[in-house]
Coordinates of C-alpha atoms and ligand atoms in Angstrom, one line a residue:
M1 CA -28.2 -68.2 -71.9
I2 CA -30.9 -70.0 -74.2
D3 CA -33.8 -70.9 -72.3
V4 CA -34.7 -74.5 -73.2
D5 CA -37.9 -74.5 -71.7
S6 CA -39.2 -71.9 -73.2
F7 CA -37.9 -73.0 -76.4
L8 CA -39.3 -76.5 -76.2
I9 CA -42.7 -74.6 -75.2
C10 CA -42.5 -72.9 -78.7
A11 CA -41.1 -76.4 -81.2
R12 CA -44.9 -77.5 -79.5
Q13 CA -46.8 -75.1 -80.4
I14 CA -45.3 -75.6 -83.9
F15 CA -45.1 -78.6 -84.2
G16 CA -47.4 -80.5 -81.7
D17 CA -46.8 -83.6 -79.7
G18 CA -45.1 -86.6 -79.5
F19 CA -41.4 -87.1 -80.7
I20 CA -40.7 -84.3 -83.2
P21 CA -38.0 -84.9 -85.7
L22 CA -35.3 -82.5 -87.5
H23 CA -37.1 -82.7 -90.9
R24 CA -39.4 -85.3 -92.2
P25 CA -41.1 -85.9 -95.0
I26 CA -44.4 -85.2 -96.1
F27 CA -47.1 -87.0 -98.8
E28 CA -49.8 -84.7 -99.0
G29 CA -50.6 -84.8 -102.6
N30 CA -51.1 -87.5 -105.4
E31 CA -47.6 -89.8 -104.3
R32 CA -50.2 -92.6 -103.9
R33 CA -51.8 -92.2 -106.7
Y34 CA -49.0 -92.2 -109.5
L35 CA -47.4 -95.3 -107.2
T36 CA -50.5 -96.6 -108.2
D37 CA -49.8 -95.8 -111.6
C38 CA -46.7 -96.6 -112.3
I39 CA -46.9 -100.8 -110.8
D40 CA -49.9 -100.8 -112.9
S41 CA -47.7 -99.4 -115.7
N42 CA -44.9 -102.9 -115.2
F43 CA -42.8 -99.8 -115.7
V44 CA -41.2 -100.2 -111.9
S45 CA -37.9 -99.6 -112.1
S46 CA -35.0 -96.9 -115.0
V47 CA -37.1 -96.7 -117.8
G48 CA -40.5 -95.5 -117.9
E49 CA -42.5 -92.4 -118.6
K50 CA -42.1 -90.4 -114.6
V51 CA -38.5 -90.3 -114.8
N52 CA -38.9 -87.7 -118.1
V53 CA -41.8 -85.5 -116.6
F54 CA -39.5 -85.6 -112.9
E55 CA -36.5 -83.9 -115.1
E56 CA -39.3 -81.6 -116.7
Q57 CA -40.9 -80.6 -113.8
V58 CA -37.6 -79.9 -112.4
A59 CA -35.8 -78.3 -115.4
Q60 CA -38.3 -76.4 -115.5
F61 CA -38.3 -75.2 -111.9
V62 CA -34.5 -74.0 -111.2
G63 CA -35.3 -73.1 -114.8
A64 CA -31.9 -74.9 -116.1
K65 CA -32.8 -76.4 -120.3
Y66 CA -31.5 -79.9 -118.9
A67 CA -31.9 -82.3 -116.0
V68 CA -30.5 -85.6 -115.8
A69 CA -32.3 -87.7 -112.7
T70 CA -30.0 -89.9 -110.9
M71 CA -31.1 -92.8 -107.7
N72 CA -29.4 -90.5 -105.1
G73 CA -27.5 -87.1 -105.1
T74 CA -23.7 -88.5 -105.0
A75 CA -24.3 -90.3 -107.4
A76 CA -25.0 -86.8 -109.3
L77 CA -22.6 -85.1 -107.5
H78 CA -19.7 -88.3 -108.7
L79 CA -21.4 -88.0 -112.5
A80 CA -20.8 -84.0 -112.6
L81 CA -17.6 -84.4 -111.6
E82 CA -16.0 -86.5 -114.1
L83 CA -18.2 -84.8 -116.5
A84 CA -16.4 -81.4 -115.4
G85 CA -13.0 -83.1 -116.5
V86 CA -11.2 -84.2 -112.9
K87 CA -9.2 -87.1 -113.3
A88 CA -8.2 -89.4 -111.0
G89 CA -4.8 -87.3 -108.6
E90 CA -6.3 -83.9 -109.2
E91 CA -7.3 -81.4 -106.6
V92 CA -11.3 -80.5 -106.5
I93 CA -11.7 -77.2 -104.1
S94 CA -14.9 -77.5 -101.7
Q95 CA -15.4 -76.8 -98.0
A96 CA -14.7 -78.4 -94.6
L97 CA -18.5 -77.2 -93.6
T98 CA -20.0 -79.6 -95.1
F99 CA -22.0 -83.4 -95.7
V100 CA -19.9 -85.6 -96.3
A101 CA -21.2 -86.9 -100.1
T102 CA -19.3 -83.9 -101.2
C103 CA -16.0 -85.4 -101.2
N104 CA -16.9 -89.2 -101.2
A105 CA -18.0 -88.3 -104.5
I106 CA -14.2 -86.1 -105.1
S107 CA -13.1 -89.4 -103.8
Y108 CA -15.2 -91.9 -105.9
I109 CA -13.0 -90.0 -108.7
K110 CA -9.7 -90.3 -106.4
A111 CA -9.5 -87.2 -106.7
K112 CA -8.0 -84.9 -103.8
A113 CA -10.7 -83.0 -101.7
V114 CA -9.2 -78.7 -100.6
F115 CA -11.5 -77.6 -97.4
L116 CA -11.1 -74.4 -97.6
D117 CA -13.1 -72.1 -95.3
V118 CA -16.4 -70.8 -95.3
D119 CA -18.0 -67.2 -95.0
I120 CA -19.1 -66.8 -91.3
D121 CA -22.7 -65.4 -92.2
T122 CA -23.8 -67.8 -95.6
M123 CA -22.5 -70.5 -93.9
G124 CA -20.5 -71.6 -97.6
L125 CA -17.3 -71.6 -99.4
S126 CA -16.0 -67.9 -98.8
P127 CA -15.1 -65.8 -101.5
I128 CA -12.2 -64.8 -100.5
A129 CA -10.9 -67.6 -99.1
L130 CA -11.2 -69.1 -102.5
E131 CA -9.2 -65.4 -104.3
N132 CA -6.3 -66.3 -101.0
F133 CA -6.1 -69.5 -101.9
L134 CA -5.8 -69.4 -105.3
N135 CA -2.8 -66.2 -105.5
T136 CA -1.1 -68.1 -102.8
Y137 CA -1.0 -71.8 -104.8
A138 CA -2.3 -71.5 -108.1
D139 CA 0.1 -71.3 -111.4
Q140 CA -2.3 -71.0 -114.3
R141 CA -1.0 -72.7 -117.0
D142 CA -2.1 -73.7 -120.8
E143 CA -3.1 -77.1 -119.7
G144 CA -5.0 -75.3 -116.7
T145 CA -4.7 -74.3 -113.1
F146 CA -1.9 -75.6 -111.0
N147 CA -1.1 -76.2 -107.4
K148 CA 2.3 -75.0 -106.9
L149 CA 2.8 -77.7 -103.6
S150 CA 1.8 -80.1 -104.8
G151 CA 2.3 -79.9 -108.7
N152 CA -1.5 -81.6 -109.1
R153 CA -4.2 -79.5 -111.3
L154 CA -7.1 -77.5 -109.3
A155 CA -9.6 -79.5 -111.8
A156 CA -13.1 -78.0 -109.7
C157 CA -14.1 -76.4 -107.1
V158 CA -17.5 -77.1 -105.5
P159 CA -19.2 -74.9 -103.1
M160 CA -22.1 -75.8 -101.2
H161 CA -25.3 -74.0 -100.3
T162 CA -25.9 -74.8 -96.6
F163 CA -28.7 -75.6 -95.0
G164 CA -30.3 -73.7 -98.2
I165 CA -29.0 -70.5 -97.5
P166 CA -27.2 -69.3 -100.7
C167 CA -23.5 -69.1 -100.4
R168 CA -22.0 -66.1 -102.5
I169 CA -21.9 -67.3 -105.6
N170 CA -21.6 -64.7 -108.1
E171 CA -18.1 -63.6 -106.7
I172 CA -17.5 -67.8 -106.1
K173 CA -18.7 -67.7 -109.8
D174 CA -16.3 -65.1 -111.5
I175 CA -13.4 -66.0 -109.5
C176 CA -13.8 -69.6 -111.2
T177 CA -14.2 -67.7 -114.5
K178 CA -10.3 -65.4 -114.2
W179 CA -8.8 -68.9 -112.9
G180 CA -9.9 -71.3 -115.5
I181 CA -11.5 -73.8 -112.8
N182 CA -14.8 -75.8 -113.7
L183 CA -17.4 -74.8 -111.2
V184 CA -19.9 -77.7 -110.2
E185 CA -22.6 -76.4 -107.3
D186 CA -23.6 -79.1 -104.9
A187 CA -26.9 -78.2 -104.3
A188 CA -28.5 -80.3 -102.9
E189 CA -29.8 -78.4 -99.8
S190 CA -31.1 -75.9 -102.1
L191 CA -33.9 -76.5 -103.9
G192 CA -36.0 -73.2 -104.1
S193 CA -33.4 -71.3 -102.7
Y194 CA -32.5 -68.2 -105.1
V195 CA -29.5 -66.0 -105.6
G196 CA -31.6 -62.5 -107.2
S197 CA -33.5 -65.0 -109.8
A198 CA -31.1 -67.9 -110.9
H199 CA -32.3 -70.8 -109.1
T200 CA -29.1 -72.0 -106.9
G201 CA -27.1 -74.7 -108.8
T202 CA -27.6 -72.8 -112.3
F203 CA -24.2 -70.5 -111.9
G204 CA -21.7 -73.8 -112.8
R205 CA -21.1 -75.3 -115.7
I206 CA -23.5 -78.5 -113.5
G207 CA -25.1 -78.1 -110.9
T208 CA -26.9 -81.2 -108.4
L209 CA -29.1 -81.5 -106.1
S210 CA -31.0 -84.3 -103.9
F211 CA -34.2 -85.7 -102.8
N212 CA -32.8 -88.0 -100.1
G213 CA -35.9 -88.5 -97.3
N214 CA -35.1 -85.3 -95.1
K215 CA -35.0 -83.3 -98.1
V216 CA -36.9 -80.0 -99.5
I217 CA -39.4 -83.0 -101.2
T218 CA -38.1 -86.7 -101.6
T219 CA -38.6 -89.8 -103.7
G220 CA -37.0 -92.0 -101.1
G221 CA -33.4 -91.5 -102.4
G222 CA -32.6 -89.6 -105.6
G223 CA -30.9 -86.9 -107.4
M224 CA -30.6 -84.7 -110.3
I225 CA -27.8 -83.6 -112.2
I226 CA -29.0 -79.9 -113.9
T227 CA -27.0 -78.0 -117.2
N228 CA -27.8 -75.5 -119.9
D229 CA -25.1 -77.6 -121.5
S230 CA -26.4 -80.0 -124.2
S231 CA -23.6 -82.2 -124.2
I232 CA -23.3 -83.2 -120.1
A233 CA -27.2 -83.6 -120.5
S234 CA -26.9 -86.1 -123.1
Q235 CA -23.3 -87.8 -121.9
A236 CA -25.4 -87.3 -117.8
K237 CA -27.8 -90.0 -119.3
H238 CA -25.3 -92.2 -121.0
L239 CA -23.2 -92.9 -118.2
S240 CA -25.8 -93.1 -115.9
T241 CA -27.9 -95.7 -117.7
T242 CA -24.7 -98.7 -118.3
A243 CA -23.6 -96.5 -121.3
K244 CA -25.8 -98.3 -123.4
T245 CA -26.0 -97.2 -126.9
P246 CA -29.3 -97.2 -128.2
H247 CA -30.2 -99.9 -130.1
P248 CA -34.7 -101.1 -130.3
Y249 CA -32.8 -105.0 -129.2
E250 CA -29.0 -105.1 -129.3
F251 CA -27.4 -104.6 -126.2
R252 CA -23.6 -102.8 -126.9
H253 CA -22.0 -100.7 -124.2
N254 CA -19.4 -98.2 -125.3
E255 CA -17.6 -97.1 -122.2
I256 CA -17.4 -97.9 -118.7
G257 CA -21.1 -96.6 -117.7
Y258 CA -22.5 -96.8 -114.0
N259 CA -26.9 -98.1 -113.5
Y260 CA -27.2 -94.8 -111.8
R261 CA -30.4 -93.5 -113.0
L262 CA -33.4 -93.1 -110.5
P263 CA -36.1 -95.7 -111.2
N264 CA -39.5 -94.9 -112.1
L265 CA -41.0 -96.1 -108.9
N266 CA -38.9 -93.5 -107.0
A267 CA -39.6 -90.3 -109.4
A268 CA -43.5 -91.3 -109.2
L269 CA -43.2 -89.7 -106.1
G270 CA -40.8 -87.2 -107.2
C271 CA -43.7 -86.2 -109.5
A272 CA -46.3 -85.6 -106.2
Q273 CA -43.6 -84.1 -104.8
M274 CA -43.0 -81.4 -107.1
E275 CA -46.6 -80.3 -108.0
N276 CA -46.4 -79.2 -104.1
L277 CA -43.8 -78.0 -103.6
H278 CA -44.6 -74.0 -103.4
K279 CA -46.8 -74.7 -100.7
I280 CA -43.9 -76.6 -98.8
L281 CA -41.9 -73.8 -99.4
E282 CA -44.5 -71.5 -98.3
I283 CA -45.5 -73.4 -95.3
K284 CA -41.5 -73.4 -94.6
K285 CA -41.4 -69.8 -94.5
E286 CA -43.9 -69.7 -91.6
V287 CA -42.3 -72.2 -89.9
S288 CA -39.2 -69.5 -90.0
D289 CA -40.5 -67.1 -89.2
R290 CA -42.2 -68.5 -85.9
W291 CA -38.8 -69.5 -85.0
R292 CA -37.1 -66.3 -86.2
V293 CA -39.6 -64.6 -84.1
F294 CA -38.5 -66.9 -80.9
F295 CA -34.9 -66.4 -81.3
S296 CA -35.1 -62.2 -82.0
N297 CA -35.9 -62.8 -77.8
Q298 CA -33.1 -64.9 -77.2
E299 CA -29.6 -65.0 -76.6
A300 CA -29.3 -67.0 -79.7
K301 CA -28.5 -65.6 -83.6
F302 CA -31.0 -67.0 -85.6
I303 CA -28.8 -67.5 -88.9
E304 CA -30.3 -65.5 -91.9
P305 CA -30.2 -65.0 -95.6
L306 CA -28.0 -62.1 -97.2
A307 CA -30.2 -59.6 -98.9
G308 CA -30.8 -60.7 -102.7
T309 CA -30.7 -64.1 -102.2
Q310 CA -34.1 -66.3 -101.1
T311 CA -33.2 -69.6 -98.9
N312 CA -35.9 -72.6 -99.3
Y313 CA -35.5 -72.3 -95.5
W314 CA -34.7 -76.3 -95.6
L315 CA -32.7 -76.6 -91.9
N316 CA -33.1 -73.6 -89.8
A317 CA -29.8 -73.3 -87.7
V318 CA -29.5 -70.4 -84.5
L319 CA -25.8 -70.0 -82.6
L320 CA -25.6 -69.9 -79.3
N321 CA -22.7 -68.5 -77.0
S322 CA -20.2 -71.0 -76.9
K323 CA -20.1 -75.2 -77.6
S324 CA -20.5 -76.0 -74.0
E325 CA -23.6 -74.1 -74.3
R326 CA -24.2 -75.7 -77.7
D327 CA -23.9 -78.9 -75.8
I328 CA -26.3 -78.7 -73.0
F329 CA -29.1 -77.3 -74.6
L330 CA -28.2 -80.8 -77.7
R331 CA -29.1 -82.7 -74.6
K332 CA -31.7 -81.1 -73.3
T333 CA -33.8 -80.5 -76.1
N334 CA -32.8 -84.4 -77.5
E335 CA -33.6 -85.9 -74.6
A336 CA -37.3 -83.4 -73.8
G337 CA -38.3 -85.5 -77.9
V338 CA -37.4 -83.0 -79.9
M339 CA -34.6 -83.2 -82.3
T340 CA -31.6 -80.5 -82.5
R341 CA -28.8 -81.5 -83.9
P342 CA -24.9 -79.7 -84.2
A343 CA -23.3 -79.2 -87.4
W344 CA -21.6 -82.5 -89.2
E345 CA -18.1 -82.7 -87.9
L346 CA -15.7 -81.2 -90.3
M347 CA -14.8 -82.5 -93.2
H348 CA -10.5 -81.9 -92.1
S349 CA -11.4 -83.6 -89.1
L350 CA -12.5 -87.4 -90.6
P351 CA -10.3 -90.0 -90.3
M352 CA -10.5 -90.4 -94.2
F353 CA -9.9 -86.8 -95.7
K354 CA -7.1 -86.0 -92.2
T355 CA -4.1 -85.5 -94.8
C356 CA -6.0 -83.1 -97.5
I357 CA -5.0 -79.9 -97.8
K358 CA -6.5 -77.4 -95.8
D359 CA -6.7 -73.8 -94.9
S360 CA -6.8 -72.2 -90.9
L361 CA -10.5 -72.7 -91.1
K362 CA -11.3 -69.8 -89.1
N363 CA -15.0 -69.2 -89.7
S364 CA -16.0 -73.4 -90.4
K365 CA -14.6 -73.8 -86.8
W366 CA -16.6 -70.9 -85.0
L367 CA -19.6 -72.0 -86.7
H368 CA -19.1 -75.6 -85.8
D369 CA -18.8 -75.0 -82.2
R370 CA -21.8 -73.0 -81.9
L371 CA -24.5 -73.6 -84.6
V372 CA -28.0 -76.0 -83.9
N373 CA -30.1 -76.9 -86.2
V374 CA -33.4 -76.7 -85.1
P375 CA -37.2 -78.9 -85.8
S376 CA -37.7 -77.7 -89.7
S377 CA -40.5 -79.7 -91.3
V378 CA -44.0 -79.0 -92.9
P379 CA -45.9 -79.2 -90.2
N380 CA -49.2 -79.6 -92.0
L381 CA -50.7 -78.8 -95.3
Ligands
PLP401 C1 -28.1 -84.6 -99.3 C2 -26.5 -84.1 -99.5 C3 -26.1 -84.4 -100.8 C4 -26.6 -86.1 -101.9 O1 -27.4 -87.0 -100.7 P1 -27.4 -88.1 -101.5 O2 -28.2 -88.5 -100.2 O3 -26.4 -89.0 -102.1 O4 -28.8 -88.0 -102.0 C5 -25.1 -83.7 -101.5 N1 -24.5 -82.7 -100.6 C6 -24.9 -82.4 -100.0 C7 -24.2 -81.2 -98.9 C8 -25.5 -82.6 -99.1 O5 -27.0 -82.4 -98.1

């Protein structure tokens, strides 16, 4: 049984007095200056220099050739799936242990999510579960890979790097390549996480990031498509800007597009946040080190990244002994003003995804019953 009193003392030592949120943003760089620049320039909407600068900063940081900014991470995923060629009625493989945005984006296309299990150590899509599913149900034809049972095309696979901890993306990539399935990486939680020397989100044809208020860095709301494919990048830019054909003054649109481009105001925040990203990641590592030491003396398992991978320490996670212990811990810590959180309800149990195809989800359920996220913000820069 975890000692709640010493947990609260440790939380206070790291984060100080008052309510301790799970994750708060930190604005101690050029945020105010860039916002003012933006207002002074009159370019507050989606046309403006800051958006381009922010895209270049992110592309450079993750080592991708192109980055296209969107108004949130869900919009980035929606566009990414559309650009990966996913059509209505087709199936997209993902994990049941994820934030609902992953599955919402799949649903916007009117595609169907297929929920497979996660690995117990990475909490990300299990390559074994993926291989088992494909070996059992997939049929590779000239027009693509189809689900033998439903008859639908298996159009894409969307693994997610849970809480910033990289999943077995190399193995997943090999399986997707073998079966001819598009790999779209939901790297919303893993800016600053690597597998070997490659940044998460750069393994598939398209990856997506989020800059929501609780992520490692924030633009208020924001997202990004990252890719090395110039045609995907230019289509992403076109579709996210109402599919307007370039012209100095005429207004003409050549397909149904979206108003998904990140506003300049939000990008201004992003430019300043990117300047501090290395520092933020360093301090998040220190916070994580403190929790690791604390939990090493407790009956709880602190979740660590696999050897050869690097996490961004977005949200620290521990596994308690049982669901009942988890529930007591959640209640006592939240009552004491130290925010802790269980994993998201598994996607297959939500009303709108109840009828989706799924496997046993054994590890997902086991993790869901025991997992708790503990406060992981940067205390002070
Ligand atoms: C945050 C997040 C997103 C994108 O969310 P937005 O709030 O739309 O930026 C997508 N997938 C996962 C797993 C996330 O955590």
